[in-house]
CSV table of C-alpha atoms and ligand atoms in Angstrom, one decimal:
chain,number,residue,atom,x,y,z
U,151,MET,CA,35.8,69.4,13.2
U,152,ARG,CA,35.0,71.8,16.0
U,153,MET,CA,31.6,70.1,16.5
U,154,LYS,CA,33.3,66.6,16.6
U,155,LEU,CA,35.8,67.8,19.2
U,156,PHE,CA,33.0,69.3,21.3
U,157,ALA,CA,31.0,66.1,21.0
U,158,GLY,CA,34.1,64.1,22.0
U,159,ILE,CA,34.7,66.2,25.1
U,160,LEU,CA,31.0,65.8,26.1
U,161,LEU,CA,31.4,62.0,25.6
U,162,VAL,CA,34.6,61.8,27.7
U,163,ALA,CA,33.0,64.0,30.4
U,164,GLY,CA,29.9,61.8,30.4
U,165,LEU,CA,32.0,58.6,30.5
U,166,SER,CA,34.1,59.9,33.3
U,167,ALA,CA,31.1,61.0,35.3
U,168,ALA,CA,29.5,57.6,34.8
U,169,SER,CA,32.6,55.7,35.7
U,170,THR,CA,33.1,57.8,38.8
U,171,PHE,CA,29.5,56.9,39.8
U,172,ALA,CA,30.1,53.2,38.9
U,173,ALA,CA,33.4,53.1,40.8
U,174,SER,CA,31.7,54.4,43.9
U,175,SER,CA,28.1,53.2,43.7
U,176,LYS,CA,27.9,53.9,47.4
U,177,LEU,CA,26.1,57.0,48.4
U,178,VAL,CA,28.5,59.7,49.8
U,179,VAL,CA,27.0,61.8,52.6
U,180,GLY,CA,28.6,64.6,54.5
U,181,PHE,CA,27.6,65.0,58.2
U,182,SER,CA,28.4,68.3,59.9
U,183,GLN,CA,27.9,67.6,63.6
U,184,ILE,CA,27.9,70.4,66.3
U,185,GLY,CA,30.4,68.7,68.6
U,186,ALA,CA,30.4,66.4,71.6
U,187,GLU,CA,29.1,68.7,74.3
U,188,SER,CA,26.7,66.3,75.8
U,189,GLY,CA,25.7,62.7,76.3
U,190,TRP,CA,22.8,63.4,74.0
U,191,ARG,CA,25.0,64.6,71.2
U,192,THR,CA,27.3,61.5,71.5
U,193,ALA,CA,24.2,59.3,71.2
U,194,GLU,CA,23.0,61.2,68.1
U,195,THR,CA,26.5,60.9,66.4
U,196,GLU,CA,26.5,57.1,67.2
U,197,SER,CA,23.0,56.7,65.8
U,198,ILE,CA,23.9,58.5,62.5
U,199,GLN,CA,27.3,56.7,62.1
U,200,SER,CA,25.9,53.3,62.8
U,201,GLU,CA,23.0,53.7,60.5
U,202,ALA,CA,25.3,54.8,57.7
U,203,LYS,CA,27.4,51.7,58.2
U,204,LYS,CA,24.3,49.5,58.2
U,205,ARG,CA,23.2,50.9,54.9
U,206,GLY,CA,26.6,50.8,53.3
U,207,ILE,CA,26.8,54.6,53.0
U,208,ASP,CA,30.2,56.4,52.8
U,209,LEU,CA,29.8,59.0,55.6
U,210,ARG,CA,32.1,62.0,55.8
U,211,PHE,CA,32.0,63.1,59.4
U,212,SER,CA,33.0,66.6,60.7
U,213,ASP,CA,32.9,67.7,64.4
U,214,ALA,CA,32.6,71.5,64.6
U,215,GLN,CA,33.5,71.8,68.3
U,216,GLN,CA,30.4,74.0,68.8
U,217,LYS,CA,31.5,76.6,66.3
U,218,GLN,CA,29.3,77.7,63.4
U,219,GLU,CA,32.4,78.8,61.4
U,220,ASN,CA,33.7,75.2,61.5
U,221,GLN,CA,30.4,73.9,60.3
U,222,ILE,CA,30.4,76.3,57.4
U,223,LYS,CA,33.9,75.2,56.5
U,224,ALA,CA,32.8,71.6,56.6
U,225,LEU,CA,29.9,72.3,54.4
U,226,ARG,CA,32.2,74.0,51.8
U,227,THR,CA,34.4,70.8,51.9
U,228,PHE,CA,31.4,68.6,51.3
U,229,LEU,CA,30.4,70.9,48.4
U,230,ALA,CA,33.9,70.6,46.8
U,231,GLN,CA,33.7,66.8,47.2
U,232,ARG,CA,30.3,66.8,45.4
U,233,VAL,CA,28.7,64.5,48.1
U,234,ASN,CA,25.3,63.1,47.2
U,235,ALA,CA,23.6,64.7,50.3
U,236,ILE,CA,24.5,66.6,53.5
U,237,ILE,CA,23.2,66.0,57.0
U,238,LEU,CA,23.5,69.2,59.1
U,239,ALA,CA,22.9,69.6,62.9
U,240,PRO,CA,23.1,73.4,63.0
U,241,VAL,CA,24.6,74.9,66.2
U,242,VAL,CA,22.6,78.1,66.0
U,243,GLU,CA,19.5,79.2,64.0
U,244,THR,CA,20.8,82.1,62.0
U,245,GLY,CA,23.6,82.8,59.5
U,246,TRP,CA,23.1,79.8,57.2
U,247,GLU,CA,21.5,81.4,54.2
U,248,PRO,CA,24.6,82.1,52.0
U,249,ILE,CA,26.1,78.6,52.3
U,250,LEU,CA,22.7,76.9,51.9
U,251,ARG,CA,22.3,78.8,48.7
U,252,GLU,CA,25.6,77.6,47.3
U,253,ILE,CA,24.6,74.0,48.2
U,254,LYS,CA,21.2,74.4,46.6
U,255,ARG,CA,22.9,75.7,43.4
U,256,ALA,CA,24.9,72.4,43.4
U,257,ARG,CA,21.6,70.5,43.8
U,258,ILE,CA,22.8,68.7,46.9
U,259,PRO,CA,19.9,67.9,49.3
U,260,VAL,CA,20.4,69.1,52.9
U,261,ILE,CA,18.8,67.1,55.7
U,262,LEU,CA,18.6,69.1,59.0
U,263,VAL,CA,18.7,67.0,62.1
U,264,ASP,CA,17.7,67.9,65.6
U,265,ARG,CA,17.9,71.7,65.3
U,266,GLY,CA,16.3,74.1,62.9
U,267,VAL,CA,17.5,77.2,61.0
U,268,LYS,CA,15.9,80.5,60.3
U,269,VAL,CA,15.9,81.2,56.6
U,270,SER,CA,13.8,83.3,54.3
U,271,ASP,CA,13.5,80.5,51.8
U,272,PRO,CA,12.5,77.1,53.1
U,273,SER,CA,13.6,75.4,49.9
U,274,LEU,CA,17.2,75.9,51.0
U,275,TYR,CA,16.8,72.6,52.9
U,276,THR,CA,15.0,69.4,52.2
U,277,THR,CA,13.6,68.5,55.6
U,278,LEU,CA,14.0,69.0,59.4
U,279,ILE,CA,13.9,65.9,61.6
U,280,ALA,CA,13.6,67.2,65.2
U,281,SER,CA,11.8,67.2,68.5
U,282,ASP,CA,9.3,70.0,69.4
U,283,PHE,CA,11.6,72.0,71.8
U,284,VAL,CA,8.8,74.5,72.8
U,285,GLN,CA,6.7,71.6,73.8
U,286,GLU,CA,9.6,70.1,75.8
U,287,GLY,CA,9.9,73.4,77.7
U,288,ARG,CA,6.1,73.4,78.4
U,289,MET,CA,6.3,69.8,79.7
U,290,ALA,CA,9.1,70.7,82.0
U,291,GLY,CA,7.2,73.8,83.2
U,292,GLU,CA,4.0,71.9,83.8
U,293,TRP,CA,5.8,69.2,85.8
U,294,LEU,CA,7.5,71.8,87.9
U,295,ALA,CA,4.4,73.9,88.5
U,296,LYS,CA,2.6,70.8,89.8
U,297,LYS,CA,5.6,69.7,92.0
U,298,LEU,CA,5.9,73.2,93.6
U,299,ASP,CA,2.2,73.7,93.9
U,300,GLY,CA,2.4,76.9,91.8
U,301,LYS,CA,4.9,78.6,94.1
U,302,GLY,CA,8.7,79.1,94.1
U,303,ASN,CA,11.8,80.7,92.8
U,304,ILE,CA,13.4,79.1,89.8
U,305,VAL,CA,16.9,79.5,88.3
U,306,GLU,CA,17.3,78.6,84.6
U,307,ILE,CA,20.4,77.2,83.0
U,308,GLN,CA,20.0,77.8,79.3
U,309,GLY,CA,21.6,76.0,76.4
U,310,THR,CA,23.9,77.6,73.8
U,311,ALA,CA,22.9,81.2,73.0
U,312,GLY,CA,21.1,81.4,69.6
U,313,ALA,CA,20.5,77.6,69.4
U,314,ALA,CA,17.0,76.4,68.6
U,315,PRO,CA,16.6,74.2,71.7
U,316,ALA,CA,17.8,77.1,74.0
U,317,ASN,CA,15.4,79.6,72.4
U,318,ASP,CA,12.4,77.2,72.3
U,319,ARG,CA,12.9,75.5,75.6
U,320,ARG,CA,13.0,79.0,77.3
U,321,THR,CA,9.9,80.1,75.4
U,322,GLY,CA,7.8,76.9,76.2
U,323,PHE,CA,8.9,76.9,79.9
U,324,ALA,CA,8.2,80.7,80.4
U,325,GLU,CA,4.8,80.3,78.8
U,326,ILE,CA,3.7,77.9,81.6
U,327,ILE,CA,5.5,79.7,84.5
U,328,GLN,CA,3.7,83.0,83.5
U,329,LYS,CA,0.4,81.3,84.3
U,330,HIS,CA,1.5,81.0,87.9
U,331,PRO,CA,1.9,84.4,89.6
U,332,GLU,CA,3.7,83.0,92.5
U,333,MET,CA,6.4,81.2,90.4
U,334,LYS,CA,9.3,83.3,89.3
U,335,ILE,CA,12.4,82.8,87.2
U,336,ILE,CA,14.9,84.8,89.3
U,337,LYS,CA,18.0,84.1,87.3
U,338,SER,CA,18.8,82.8,83.8
U,339,GLN,CA,22.2,82.2,82.2
U,340,SER,CA,23.7,80.0,79.5
U,341,GLY,CA,25.7,76.9,80.4
U,342,ASP,CA,26.3,76.1,76.8
U,343,PHE,CA,24.8,72.6,77.1
U,344,THR,CA,27.9,71.3,79.0
U,345,ARG,CA,28.2,69.7,82.4
U,346,ALA,CA,31.2,71.9,83.4
U,347,LYS,CA,29.5,75.1,82.5
U,348,GLY,CA,26.2,74.0,84.1
U,349,LYS,CA,28.1,73.5,87.4
U,350,GLU,CA,29.8,76.9,87.1
U,351,VAL,CA,26.6,78.7,86.4
U,352,MET,CA,24.8,77.0,89.3
U,353,GLU,CA,27.7,77.9,91.7
U,354,ALA,CA,27.2,81.6,90.7
U,355,PHE,CA,23.4,81.3,91.2
U,356,LEU,CA,23.9,79.7,94.7
U,357,LYS,CA,26.4,82.5,95.6
U,358,ALA,CA,24.0,85.2,94.5
U,359,GLU,CA,20.6,83.7,95.6
U,360,GLY,CA,21.5,81.0,98.2
U,361,LYS,CA,18.5,79.5,99.9
U,362,LYS,CA,16.1,81.6,98.0
U,363,ILE,CA,16.3,79.0,95.2
U,364,ASN,CA,13.6,76.4,95.2
U,365,ALA,CA,14.2,74.8,91.8
U,366,VAL,CA,16.6,74.6,88.8
U,367,TYR,CA,15.4,74.2,85.3
U,368,ALA,CA,18.3,73.1,83.0
U,369,HIS,CA,17.9,73.0,79.2
U,370,ASN,CA,19.7,69.6,79.2
U,371,ASP,CA,20.6,66.8,81.5
U,372,ASP,CA,24.4,67.4,81.3
U,373,MET,CA,23.9,70.9,82.7
U,374,ALA,CA,21.5,69.6,85.4
U,375,LEU,CA,24.1,67.0,86.4
U,376,GLY,CA,26.7,69.8,86.7
U,377,ALA,CA,24.2,71.8,88.8
U,378,ILE,CA,23.5,68.8,91.1
U,379,GLN,CA,27.3,68.6,91.8
U,380,ALA,CA,27.3,72.4,92.7
U,381,ILE,CA,24.3,72.0,95.0
U,382,GLN,CA,25.9,69.1,96.8
U,383,GLU,CA,29.2,71.0,97.2
U,384,ALA,CA,27.2,73.9,98.7
U,385,GLY,CA,26.0,71.4,101.4
U,386,LEU,CA,22.5,71.2,100.1
U,387,LYS,CA,20.5,68.2,98.9
U,388,PRO,CA,19.6,68.3,95.2
U,389,GLY,CA,16.2,66.7,94.6
U,390,LYS,CA,15.0,67.7,98.0
U,391,ASP,CA,16.3,71.2,99.1
U,392,ILE,CA,16.4,72.2,95.5
U,393,ILE,CA,14.2,70.5,92.9
U,394,VAL,CA,16.0,69.8,89.6
U,395,VAL,CA,14.2,69.4,86.3
U,396,SER,CA,15.9,69.0,82.9
U,397,ILE,CA,15.6,67.7,79.3
U,398,ASP,CA,17.1,64.9,77.2
U,399,GLY,CA,16.6,61.6,79.1
U,400,ILE,CA,20.1,60.2,78.9
U,401,LYS,CA,21.0,57.2,81.1
U,402,PRO,CA,23.0,59.2,83.7
U,403,ALA,CA,19.9,61.3,84.3
U,404,PHE,CA,17.9,58.2,85.0
U,405,GLU,CA,20.6,57.1,87.4
U,406,ALA,CA,20.4,60.5,89.1
U,407,MET,CA,16.6,60.1,89.4
U,408,VAL,CA,17.0,56.6,90.9
U,409,ASP,CA,19.5,58.0,93.5
U,410,GLY,CA,17.1,60.9,94.2
U,411,SER,CA,19.2,63.9,93.1
U,412,LEU,CA,17.3,64.7,89.8
U,413,ASN,CA,13.6,65.0,90.0
U,414,CYS,CA,12.5,64.9,86.4
U,415,THR,CA,13.7,64.8,82.8
U,416,VAL,CA,11.8,65.4,79.6
U,417,GLU,CA,12.9,63.0,76.9
U,418,CYS,CA,14.4,64.3,73.6
U,419,ASN,CA,15.2,61.4,71.4
U,420,PRO,CA,18.6,61.6,69.7
U,421,LEU,CA,18.3,58.3,67.8
U,422,LEU,CA,17.8,60.1,64.5
U,423,GLY,CA,20.0,58.0,62.2
U,424,PRO,CA,17.2,55.8,60.6
U,425,ALA,CA,14.9,58.8,59.8
U,426,ALA,CA,17.8,60.9,58.5
U,427,PHE,CA,19.0,58.2,56.0
U,428,ASP,CA,15.4,57.5,55.0
U,429,ALA,CA,15.2,61.2,54.0
U,430,VAL,CA,18.6,61.1,52.3
U,431,GLU,CA,17.8,58.1,50.2
U,432,ALA,CA,14.4,59.5,49.2
U,433,ALA,CA,15.8,62.9,48.3
U,434,VAL,CA,18.6,61.4,46.3
U,435,ALA,CA,16.1,59.2,44.4
U,436,GLY,CA,14.0,62.3,43.7
U,437,LYS,CA,11.1,61.0,45.8
U,438,PRO,CA,9.0,63.4,47.9
U,439,VAL,CA,10.2,64.1,51.4
U,440,GLN,CA,8.1,65.5,54.2
U,441,LYS,CA,9.3,69.0,55.2
U,442,LYS,CA,9.2,68.4,58.9
U,443,VAL,CA,9.3,65.2,60.9
U,444,ILE,CA,8.5,65.7,64.6
U,445,VAL,CA,10.0,63.2,67.1
U,446,HIS,CA,7.6,62.6,70.0
U,447,ASP,CA,8.9,62.9,73.6
U,448,GLN,CA,7.6,62.1,77.1
U,449,VAL,CA,8.2,63.0,80.7
U,450,TYR,CA,10.0,60.8,83.2
U,451,ASP,CA,10.3,61.4,86.9
U,452,GLN,CA,11.5,59.6,90.0
U,453,ALA,CA,8.3,57.6,90.2
U,454,THR,CA,8.9,55.9,86.8
U,455,ALA,CA,12.7,56.0,86.5
U,456,LYS,CA,13.4,52.7,88.3
U,457,ASP,CA,11.0,50.8,86.0
U,458,VAL,CA,12.4,52.1,82.7
U,459,ILE,CA,16.1,52.6,83.4
U,460,GLY,CA,17.0,49.1,82.1
U,461,GLN,CA,15.3,49.8,78.7
U,462,ARG,CA,17.1,53.1,78.0
U,463,LYS,CA,19.1,52.9,74.8
U,464,TYR,CA,21.2,56.0,75.3
N,783,LIG,O1,19.8,70.0,70.1
N,783,LIG,C1,19.6,69.1,71.2
N,783,LIG,C2,20.3,69.5,72.4
N,783,LIG,O2,21.7,69.6,72.1
N,783,LIG,C3,20.3,68.5,73.5
N,783,LIG,O3,19.3,68.7,74.4
N,783,LIG,C4,21.6,68.8,74.2
N,783,LIG,O4,21.9,67.9,75.2
N,783,LIG,C5,22.4,68.9,73.0
N,783,LIG,O5,23.7,69.4,73.3
């Protein structure tokens, strides 16, 4: 009797799981996004949302307003909802291990997009789809060293403290600058990847260093565009009196290169939707997934901006 009851419960449980699956044969995917701090971020969100729509995926979207605690809350919600997979763009590199362990126990694949995490066990996530941020920093440094002929004072507006692109873009850039004894990074401060903070930081740099500044290296275009405004308001000519180099390659940066106020941007492609859902579908189907997918980027400056601006997709 007991055995029969147990078998009955199993059968009902099995049926209800099967019927839930049948009722929603759509894949359910949770996407924990950092926020909407930059034009790049908005383009990434759009790419992931539109690709989900194209593939008939039920996407649960959560905007963390640049706070890790909000991302962890969103991940717990996805876990409770038993989504089929999770896409995570982690705001910072550390502090993910406990939640990723819970998700792993529930056998939900985690696809990291754009930024990486530092964990002791790489099996806590399925794959990372991102640009090589160190290489982007090197490309910006090389372009600037050539432009300044190996001489000059640079101020650096960094991204969000603890974020992979802030850490890596600083490292890659510094590696190149160190090779030029007459080039110096005289000030560095975070502008949190936003235009408003980029402007604020540049105003402070101008106050402290004034005409000593030869160039600005901003970790993203939005902060560079904020810095350009600050330079103009200080009565100087961005792009001439102060050289401005940044990273991302968003359309407003191309416009600024065409009008002469931005000198160079290193592209960082945000259109990650197709690659992210290829990985989601493969992981859910139990197929092998490459651990790291590197997105390749290139440098654009004022010499090329006019020719390519019309083809920019973000
Ligand atoms: O992680 C990618 C970076 O995050 C982009 O460079 C920046 O614009 C964004 O906020």
